[in-house]
mmCIF file of C-alpha atoms in Angstrom:
data_model
loop_
_atom_site.group_PDB
_atom_site.id
_atom_site.type_symbol
_atom_site.label_atom_id
_atom_site.label_comp_id
_atom_site.label_asym_id
_atom_site.label_seq_id
_atom_site.Cartn_x
_atom_site.Cartn_y
_atom_site.Cartn_z
ATOM 1 C CA MET A 57 141.087 107.069 114.320
ATOM 2 C CA THR A 58 141.362 105.068 110.866
ATOM 3 C CA SER A 59 138.921 105.723 108.045
ATOM 4 C CA ALA A 60 137.141 102.245 108.580
ATOM 5 C CA ALA A 61 136.648 103.138 112.314
ATOM 6 C CA ALA A 62 135.288 106.661 111.333
ATOM 7 C CA THR A 63 132.948 105.118 108.703
ATOM 8 C CA ALA A 64 131.550 102.651 111.347
ATOM 9 C CA ALA A 65 131.168 105.346 113.952
ATOM 10 C CA THR A 66 129.364 107.449 111.484
ATOM 11 C CA ALA A 67 126.987 104.605 110.428
ATOM 12 C CA ALA A 68 126.125 103.926 114.085
ATOM 13 C CA ALA A 69 125.420 107.384 114.873
ATOM 14 C CA ALA A 70 123.119 107.373 111.743
ATOM 15 C CA ALA A 71 121.496 104.169 112.864
ATOM 16 C CA GLU A 72 120.768 105.559 116.396
ATOM 17 C CA SER A 73 119.667 109.013 115.061
ATOM 18 C CA HIS A 74 116.596 107.516 113.483
ATOM 19 C CA GLY A 75 114.335 104.443 114.209
ATOM 20 C CA PHE A 76 110.703 103.301 113.731
ATOM 21 C CA LEU A 77 109.212 106.485 114.662
ATOM 22 C CA SER A 78 111.674 108.728 112.817
ATOM 23 C CA PRO A 79 112.156 106.982 109.253
ATOM 24 C CA THR A 80 114.393 108.525 106.633
ATOM 25 C CA GLY A 81 113.220 110.039 103.383
ATOM 26 C CA VAL A 82 114.325 106.701 101.499
ATOM 27 C CA GLU A 83 112.211 104.522 103.814
ATOM 28 C CA ILE A 84 109.179 106.864 103.371
ATOM 29 C CA ALA A 85 109.643 106.699 99.580
ATOM 30 C CA PHE A 86 109.895 102.867 99.798
ATOM 31 C CA VAL A 87 106.651 102.522 101.663
ATOM 32 C CA LEU A 88 104.796 104.943 99.394
ATOM 33 C CA VAL A 89 105.981 103.308 96.183
ATOM 34 C CA GLY A 90 105.203 99.831 97.630
ATOM 35 C CA LEU A 91 101.676 100.903 98.446
ATOM 36 C CA VAL A 92 101.363 102.253 94.644
ATOM 37 C CA THR A 93 102.695 99.043 93.348
ATOM 38 C CA LEU A 94 100.499 97.057 95.652
ATOM 39 C CA GLY A 95 97.421 99.009 94.226
ATOM 40 C CA ALA A 96 98.627 98.597 90.853
ATOM 41 C CA ALA A 97 98.790 94.894 91.092
ATOM 42 C CA VAL A 98 95.255 94.574 92.780
ATOM 43 C CA ILE A 99 93.795 96.527 89.738
ATOM 44 C CA THR A 100 95.648 94.436 87.287
ATOM 45 C CA VAL A 101 93.904 91.185 88.578
ATOM 46 C CA THR A 102 90.491 92.780 89.381
ATOM 47 C CA THR A 103 89.818 94.877 86.115
ATOM 48 C CA ARG A 104 87.598 93.476 83.304
ATOM 49 C CA GLN A 105 89.527 95.486 80.654
ATOM 50 C CA LEU A 106 92.435 93.280 79.333
ATOM 51 C CA VAL A 107 94.366 96.254 77.764
ATOM 52 C CA HIS A 108 94.016 98.241 81.184
ATOM 53 C CA ALA A 109 95.239 95.205 82.974
ATOM 54 C CA ALA A 110 98.264 95.062 80.906
ATOM 55 C CA LEU A 111 98.859 98.728 81.555
ATOM 56 C CA TRP A 112 98.534 98.563 85.136
ATOM 57 C CA LEU A 113 100.872 95.577 85.081
ATOM 58 C CA VAL A 114 103.475 98.078 83.660
ATOM 59 C CA VAL A 115 102.916 100.394 86.739
ATOM 60 C CA ALA A 116 103.381 97.411 89.104
ATOM 61 C CA LEU A 117 106.534 96.302 87.500
ATOM 62 C CA GLY A 118 107.903 99.893 87.232
ATOM 63 C CA GLY A 119 107.159 100.178 90.959
ATOM 64 C CA LEU A 120 109.280 97.006 91.659
ATOM 65 C CA ALA A 121 112.199 98.664 89.662
ATOM 66 C CA VAL A 122 111.959 101.749 91.738
ATOM 67 C CA GLU A 123 111.971 99.581 94.968
ATOM 68 C CA TYR A 124 115.028 97.863 93.630
ATOM 69 C CA LEU A 125 116.669 101.486 93.022
ATOM 70 C CA LEU A 126 115.862 102.505 96.616
ATOM 71 C CA LEU A 127 117.653 99.453 97.741
ATOM 72 C CA THR A 128 120.805 100.320 95.847
ATOM 73 C CA ALA A 129 120.487 97.422 93.452
ATOM 74 C CA GLU A 130 120.849 99.382 90.210
ATOM 75 C CA PHE A 131 121.542 96.307 88.032
ATOM 76 C CA ILE A 132 118.347 94.508 89.191
ATOM 77 C CA ALA A 133 116.262 97.569 88.620
ATOM 78 C CA TRP A 134 117.453 97.951 85.092
ATOM 79 C CA VAL A 135 116.790 94.429 84.210
ATOM 80 C CA GLN A 136 113.433 94.700 85.765
ATOM 81 C CA VAL A 137 112.840 97.567 83.378
ATOM 82 C CA LEU A 138 114.323 95.902 80.285
ATOM 83 C CA ILE A 139 112.985 92.622 80.599
ATOM 84 C CA TYR A 140 109.737 92.739 82.229
ATOM 85 C CA VAL A 141 108.397 96.126 81.373
ATOM 86 C CA GLY A 142 110.270 96.438 78.096
ATOM 87 C CA SER A 143 109.682 92.720 76.836
ATOM 88 C CA VAL A 144 107.287 90.627 78.584
ATOM 89 C CA VAL A 145 104.566 93.548 78.788
ATOM 90 C CA VAL A 146 105.156 94.361 75.203
ATOM 91 C CA LEU A 147 104.731 90.567 74.331
ATOM 92 C CA LEU A 148 101.291 90.642 76.434
ATOM 93 C CA LEU A 149 100.211 93.641 74.547
ATOM 94 C CA PHE A 150 101.080 91.971 71.065
ATOM 95 C CA GLY A 151 99.410 88.862 72.082
ATOM 96 C CA LEU A 152 96.316 90.993 72.907
ATOM 97 C CA MET A 153 96.378 92.661 69.579
ATOM 98 C CA LEU A 154 97.088 89.625 67.484
ATOM 99 C CA THR A 155 94.199 87.634 69.119
ATOM 100 C CA ARG A 156 91.914 90.687 68.728
ATOM 101 C CA ALA A 157 90.951 90.843 72.308
ATOM 102 C CA PRO A 158 88.358 93.391 73.130
ATOM 103 C CA ILE A 159 89.222 96.888 74.029
ATOM 104 C CA GLY A 160 86.246 97.604 76.106
ATOM 105 C CA ARG A 161 85.117 95.731 79.165
ATOM 106 C CA SER A 162 84.973 92.082 78.970
ATOM 107 C CA PRO A 163 82.176 90.274 81.040
ATOM 108 C CA ASP A 164 83.680 86.926 80.053
ATOM 109 C CA ALA A 165 87.120 87.825 81.560
ATOM 110 C CA ASP A 166 85.318 87.179 85.062
ATOM 111 C CA SER A 167 84.658 83.209 85.711
ATOM 112 C CA GLY A 168 82.734 84.018 88.995
ATOM 113 C CA ASN A 169 85.128 82.010 90.899
ATOM 114 C CA ARG A 170 86.651 84.854 92.883
ATOM 115 C CA PRO A 171 86.602 83.313 96.280
ATOM 116 C CA VAL A 172 88.399 80.454 95.020
ATOM 117 C CA ALA A 173 90.954 82.545 93.346
ATOM 118 C CA LEU A 174 91.365 84.713 96.396
ATOM 119 C CA ALA A 175 91.979 81.555 98.645
ATOM 120 C CA VAL A 176 94.423 80.172 96.112
ATOM 121 C CA ALA A 177 96.086 83.512 96.166
ATOM 122 C CA LEU A 178 96.345 83.832 99.749
ATOM 123 C CA ALA A 179 97.654 80.335 100.059
ATOM 124 C CA ALA A 180 100.296 80.912 97.414
ATOM 125 C CA ALA A 181 101.308 84.139 99.142
ATOM 126 C CA ALA A 182 101.645 82.207 102.607
ATOM 127 C CA ALA A 183 103.551 79.483 101.159
ATOM 128 C CA LEU A 184 106.109 82.039 99.313
ATOM 129 C CA VAL A 185 106.643 84.010 102.510
ATOM 130 C CA TRP A 186 107.245 80.905 104.313
ATOM 131 C CA VAL A 187 109.903 79.528 101.849
ATOM 132 C CA VAL A 188 111.694 82.808 101.523
ATOM 133 C CA VAL A 189 111.689 83.168 105.426
ATOM 134 C CA ASP A 190 112.937 79.612 105.847
ATOM 135 C CA ALA A 191 115.660 79.891 103.215
ATOM 136 C CA PHE A 192 117.180 83.079 104.303
ATOM 137 C CA ARG A 193 116.514 82.616 108.072
ATOM 138 C CA THR A 194 120.290 81.955 108.715
ATOM 139 C CA THR A 195 121.900 83.838 105.719
ATOM 140 C CA VAL A 196 124.481 86.375 106.679
ATOM 141 C CA ILE A 197 125.112 89.183 104.112
ATOM 142 C CA ASP A 198 128.481 90.533 103.978
ATOM 143 C CA LEU A 199 128.306 94.208 104.069
ATOM 144 C CA ASP A 200 131.873 94.735 103.234
ATOM 145 C CA GLY A 201 131.732 92.569 99.997
ATOM 146 C CA ALA A 202 130.357 93.141 96.594
ATOM 147 C CA ALA A 203 126.874 94.609 96.414
ATOM 148 C CA GLN A 204 124.164 91.832 96.320
ATOM 149 C CA GLY A 205 122.544 93.708 93.237
ATOM 150 C CA SER A 206 125.699 94.017 91.147
ATOM 151 C CA THR A 207 126.425 92.382 87.975
ATOM 152 C CA GLY A 208 129.017 90.042 89.293
ATOM 153 C CA VAL A 209 127.108 88.474 91.988
ATOM 154 C CA THR A 210 123.718 88.425 89.916
ATOM 155 C CA GLY A 211 125.345 86.723 86.953
ATOM 156 C CA SER A 212 127.083 84.218 89.159
ATOM 157 C CA VAL A 213 123.940 83.343 91.181
ATOM 158 C CA LEU A 214 121.780 83.322 87.954
ATOM 159 C CA PHE A 215 123.905 81.171 85.755
ATOM 160 C CA ARG A 216 125.021 78.766 88.604
ATOM 161 C CA HIS A 217 121.757 77.984 90.505
ATOM 162 C CA TRP A 218 118.884 79.371 88.220
ATOM 163 C CA VAL A 219 119.891 78.163 84.749
ATOM 164 C CA LEU A 220 116.826 75.883 84.313
ATOM 165 C CA PRO A 221 114.160 78.112 85.395
ATOM 166 C CA PHE A 222 115.757 80.998 83.369
ATOM 167 C CA GLU A 223 115.724 78.769 80.081
ATOM 168 C CA ALA A 224 112.244 77.541 80.999
ATOM 169 C CA LEU A 225 110.859 81.165 81.165
ATOM 170 C CA SER A 226 112.407 81.730 77.843
ATOM 171 C CA VAL A 227 110.803 78.707 76.234
ATOM 172 C CA LEU A 228 107.398 79.718 77.691
ATOM 173 C CA LEU A 229 107.521 83.195 76.418
ATOM 174 C CA LEU A 230 108.535 81.744 72.992
ATOM 175 C CA ALA A 231 105.399 79.462 73.043
ATOM 176 C CA ALA A 232 103.234 82.389 74.047
ATOM 177 C CA LEU A 233 104.296 84.393 71.093
ATOM 178 C CA VAL A 234 103.947 81.367 68.717
ATOM 179 C CA GLY A 235 100.523 80.702 70.016
ATOM 180 C CA ALA A 236 99.361 84.208 69.616
ATOM 181 C CA ILE A 237 100.515 84.209 65.894
ATOM 182 C CA VAL A 238 98.810 80.846 65.197
ATOM 183 C CA LEU A 239 95.413 82.163 66.696
ATOM 184 C CA SER A 240 95.873 85.431 64.617
ATOM 185 C CA ARG A 241 96.371 83.519 61.553
ATOM 186 C CA LYS A 242 93.339 81.335 62.242
ATOM 187 C CA ASN A 243 91.218 84.415 62.661
ATOM 188 C CA ALA A 244 92.534 85.949 59.548
ATOM 189 C CA ALA A 245 91.571 83.031 57.469
ATOM 190 C CA ALA A 246 88.101 82.804 58.948
ATOM 191 C CA ASP A 247 87.555 86.641 58.223
ATOM 192 C CA ALA A 248 88.844 85.845 54.634
ATOM 193 C CA ARG A 249 86.226 83.141 54.063
ATOM 194 C CA THR A 250 83.467 85.355 55.387
ATOM 195 C CA THR A 251 84.374 88.095 53.121
ATOM 196 C CA ASP A 252 84.613 85.969 50.201
ATOM 197 C CA ALA A 253 81.224 84.232 50.782
ATOM 198 C CA PRO A 254 79.129 87.295 49.981
ATOM 199 C CA ALA A 255 81.017 87.785 46.754
ATOM 200 C CA THR A 256 80.487 84.332 45.617
ATOM 201 C CA ASP A 257 76.841 84.605 46.390
ATOM 202 C CA ARG A 258 76.401 87.839 44.338
ATOM 203 C CA GLU A 259 78.263 86.021 41.425
ATOM 204 C CA GLY A 260 76.055 83.231 41.571
ATOM 205 C CA ASN A 261 72.984 85.309 41.733
ATOM 206 C CA ARG A 262 74.027 86.986 38.485
#
């Protein structure tokens, strides 16, 4: 018996040894991390404290990175950590600080349109699931080829089929950073005028 046949026999025996009622440790960890990630995502969009929302977003994105690790997609996991947790969330926090967002509860953060927002979110989720299922319904993954989360496969797909969305996201993040800086400069100028006004009044009274 060759090594390939032995490997196939071992994989078949492992597949038969456990099923839906006897999951492996990796499958249990995947479900638990998924529940934590889902809870963090729900808190992110329901909390009225902007800073807490950004921090819970870190937990949600970190949970996704752990899920990628459990799926043996190490490259995608580290990209998730470096780009989303290390860059996007930091950019959001800088935007909150530069625009002087309130640290505590923000009553004006809730517009009162939660039913409409929930309906839109469910419709978007249903559309996304339908698109993904329809796109990958007939896709066959070559288990003997390169890993789907490897650097070569990811780079080839990203810069061959997703160049325009990748660049559009870069421009969007740059626009958000520039907007935060502009808003902070306006607030600083307003504060300077407010500070100078009492001093001018005191000099005039003299």
